[in-house]
Coordinates of C-alpha atoms in Angstrom, one line a residue:
M1 CA -41.1 -84.2 -134.1
A2 CA -41.3 -80.8 -135.8
D3 CA -38.2 -79.2 -137.4
S4 CA -37.3 -76.2 -135.2
S5 CA -34.5 -75.1 -137.6
P6 CA -34.9 -71.4 -138.9
V7 CA -36.5 -71.1 -142.3
Q8 CA -33.8 -70.5 -144.9
A9 CA -34.4 -68.7 -148.1
R10 CA -34.5 -70.9 -151.2
P11 CA -31.4 -70.6 -153.3
G12 CA -31.9 -68.2 -156.1
A13 CA -34.8 -66.4 -154.4
P14 CA -34.4 -62.7 -154.3
G15 CA -33.5 -61.1 -151.0
P16 CA -35.6 -58.2 -149.5
E17 CA -33.6 -55.4 -151.0
L18 CA -33.9 -57.0 -154.4
S19 CA -37.6 -57.8 -154.1
A20 CA -38.1 -54.2 -152.9
V21 CA -36.5 -53.1 -156.3
L22 CA -38.3 -55.6 -158.5
F23 CA -41.7 -54.9 -156.9
H24 CA -41.1 -51.1 -156.7
R25 CA -41.8 -51.0 -152.9
R26 CA -40.2 -47.9 -151.4
P27 CA -39.0 -47.7 -147.9
P28 CA -41.3 -45.6 -145.6
R29 CA -40.4 -42.0 -145.6
P30 CA -39.4 -40.5 -142.3
R31 CA -42.1 -38.3 -140.6
V32 CA -41.6 -35.0 -139.1
V33 CA -41.3 -35.3 -135.4
V34 CA -43.2 -32.6 -133.6
K35 CA -44.0 -34.0 -130.0
A36 CA -40.4 -35.1 -129.2
D37 CA -38.8 -31.9 -130.6
L38 CA -41.4 -29.3 -129.1
L39 CA -39.8 -28.9 -125.6
P40 CA -36.3 -28.7 -126.9
A41 CA -37.3 -26.2 -129.6
V42 CA -38.9 -23.9 -127.0
S43 CA -35.6 -24.2 -124.8
L44 CA -33.6 -23.4 -128.0
L45 CA -35.9 -20.6 -128.9
S46 CA -35.4 -18.9 -125.4
L47 CA -31.7 -19.7 -125.4
I48 CA -31.1 -18.1 -128.8
G49 CA -33.3 -15.0 -127.8
V50 CA -31.1 -14.4 -124.8
L51 CA -28.2 -14.0 -127.2
G52 CA -29.5 -10.6 -128.1
I53 CA -28.4 -9.0 -124.9
P54 CA -24.6 -9.6 -125.7
L55 CA -25.3 -8.8 -129.4
G56 CA -26.6 -5.3 -128.4
W57 CA -23.7 -4.7 -125.9
L58 CA -21.2 -5.6 -128.7
W59 CA -23.0 -3.2 -131.1
S60 CA -23.0 -0.4 -128.5
L61 CA -19.1 -0.7 -128.4
L62 CA -18.5 -0.8 -132.1
A63 CA -21.2 1.5 -133.6
P64 CA -19.8 5.0 -134.0
P65 CA -21.5 8.1 -132.4
E66 CA -22.5 11.1 -134.4
R67 CA -21.0 14.4 -133.6
V68 CA -23.4 17.2 -133.7
R69 CA -23.2 20.9 -132.9
V70 CA -25.7 22.6 -130.6
F71 CA -27.4 25.5 -132.0
D72 CA -30.3 28.0 -130.8
G73 CA -33.4 26.4 -129.5
G74 CA -31.6 23.3 -128.8
Q75 CA -31.3 22.2 -132.4
L76 CA -28.6 19.5 -133.0
I77 CA -26.9 19.8 -136.5
P78 CA -24.6 17.1 -137.5
L79 CA -21.0 18.1 -138.6
Q80 CA -19.9 17.5 -142.2
L81 CA -20.0 13.9 -143.1
E82 CA -21.0 12.8 -139.5
S83 CA -24.6 11.9 -140.7
W84 CA -23.1 8.9 -142.5
H85 CA -22.7 7.2 -139.0
R86 CA -26.5 6.6 -139.2
F87 CA -25.9 4.2 -142.0
D88 CA -22.8 2.8 -140.2
D89 CA -25.0 2.0 -137.2
L90 CA -27.3 0.0 -139.3
A91 CA -24.6 -1.7 -141.1
V92 CA -22.6 -2.7 -138.0
Y93 CA -25.8 -4.2 -136.4
A94 CA -26.8 -6.0 -139.7
L95 CA -23.4 -7.7 -140.0
L96 CA -23.1 -8.6 -136.4
G97 CA -26.7 -10.2 -136.7
L98 CA -26.0 -12.1 -139.9
G99 CA -22.7 -13.3 -138.3
L100 CA -24.5 -14.4 -135.2
G101 CA -27.2 -16.1 -137.5
V102 CA -24.6 -18.0 -139.4
V103 CA -22.9 -19.3 -136.2
T104 CA -26.5 -20.2 -134.7
G105 CA -27.5 -22.1 -137.9
V106 CA -24.4 -24.3 -137.7
A107 CA -24.8 -24.8 -134.0
V108 CA -28.3 -25.9 -134.3
W109 CA -27.5 -28.2 -137.1
M110 CA -24.9 -29.9 -134.9
L111 CA -27.9 -31.1 -132.6
R112 CA -28.1 -34.2 -134.6
E113 CA -30.9 -35.9 -132.8
R114 CA -33.2 -32.9 -133.3
R115 CA -32.7 -32.0 -137.0
G116 CA -35.8 -31.0 -138.8
P117 CA -38.4 -28.3 -139.4
V118 CA -39.6 -28.0 -135.8
V119 CA -36.0 -26.8 -134.7
L120 CA -35.5 -24.8 -137.7
I121 CA -38.5 -22.7 -137.0
A122 CA -37.5 -22.4 -133.3
A123 CA -34.0 -21.1 -134.4
V124 CA -35.3 -18.7 -136.7
L125 CA -37.9 -17.4 -134.4
G126 CA -35.3 -17.2 -131.6
G127 CA -33.1 -15.3 -134.1
L128 CA -35.8 -12.8 -134.6
L129 CA -36.3 -12.4 -130.7
A130 CA -32.5 -12.0 -130.3
A131 CA -32.5 -9.4 -133.0
W132 CA -35.2 -7.4 -131.5
L133 CA -33.9 -7.7 -127.9
G134 CA -30.4 -6.8 -129.2
V135 CA -31.8 -3.5 -130.8
Q136 CA -33.7 -2.6 -127.6
M137 CA -30.7 -3.3 -125.3
G138 CA -28.1 -2.1 -127.8
V139 CA -29.7 1.4 -127.9
A140 CA -30.0 1.5 -124.1
F141 CA -26.3 0.6 -123.7
A142 CA -25.4 3.2 -126.2
N143 CA -27.5 5.9 -124.5
S144 CA -25.9 5.2 -121.2
A145 CA -22.3 5.3 -122.7
Y146 CA -22.9 8.6 -124.6
A147 CA -25.1 10.4 -121.9
V148 CA -24.9 14.1 -121.8
T149 CA -24.3 15.0 -118.0
T150 CA -24.3 18.8 -118.3
T151 CA -26.4 21.3 -120.3
P152 CA -24.4 22.0 -123.5
A153 CA -23.9 25.6 -124.6
V154 CA -24.7 26.9 -128.1
G155 CA -21.8 26.2 -130.4
D156 CA -20.8 23.0 -128.4
V157 CA -19.8 19.8 -130.2
I158 CA -21.3 16.7 -128.5
E159 CA -21.6 13.1 -129.4
R160 CA -25.0 11.8 -130.1
A161 CA -25.4 8.0 -129.1
P162 CA -25.6 5.5 -132.0
R163 CA -29.1 4.6 -133.0
I164 CA -31.0 2.1 -135.3
E165 CA -33.6 3.9 -137.4
S166 CA -34.8 1.1 -139.5
L167 CA -36.3 -2.2 -138.1
W168 CA -35.1 -4.1 -141.4
V169 CA -32.0 -5.1 -139.6
L170 CA -34.2 -7.5 -137.6
V171 CA -34.1 -9.7 -140.7
A172 CA -30.5 -10.3 -140.9
Q173 CA -30.0 -12.8 -137.9
P174 CA -33.0 -15.1 -138.8
L175 CA -32.1 -15.0 -142.4
G176 CA -28.6 -16.2 -141.8
T177 CA -29.8 -19.0 -139.5
A178 CA -32.3 -20.2 -142.1
L179 CA -29.9 -19.9 -145.0
V180 CA -27.1 -21.8 -143.3
Y181 CA -29.5 -24.4 -141.9
G182 CA -31.0 -24.9 -145.3
L183 CA -27.8 -25.2 -147.1
L184 CA -26.5 -27.8 -144.7
A185 CA -29.7 -29.8 -145.0
G186 CA -29.5 -29.7 -148.8
W187 CA -25.9 -30.8 -148.5
N188 CA -26.7 -33.7 -146.2
G189 CA -29.2 -35.2 -148.7
R190 CA -30.9 -37.9 -146.4
D191 CA -34.5 -38.1 -146.0
D192 CA -34.1 -38.0 -142.1
L193 CA -31.4 -35.5 -142.1
G194 CA -29.1 -38.0 -140.2
R195 CA -31.1 -38.1 -137.1
R196 CA -30.7 -41.7 -136.8
L197 CA -27.2 -42.6 -135.5
G198 CA -25.7 -45.6 -137.0

């Protein structure tokens, strides 16, 4: 009758961990998961992109208008020191975008089962979409808030709506997301970024 007892290791024989060290075998490196992460990444991209609407609305409330005087021929000349608000409008939007990017990077990192480059790329592209949408919607909100309802006379002082004159502000939000996500990934230090629970 055959012995059905489990095979036991010989005393003194190296275990699997020790034999891996002795014979220089490395455990297989985790692969990048693309198929399983693709649909959640697209959903994440669109969700982050929609955040541009409240971002633009908040910017339209915080950005200062520029006070200008009406001259002959419909010329609008800024009052003294009012032209500095053109920079203020850019700086306010860039700081709001950077802050939203940092929050987005942390929130995306918390999706432990989806950590990896696919979700990172989706978050960065979503941040770029949100920044662009925020500029478009923010300028529209500001124009409606500071609309001139009557024809101004020569010499009147009116408030010109805040505007964004440089598209470099679009970089702030995706940069914040990528920077925070990269720092968290480097701090994690695991090959699989902690995707496997347990």
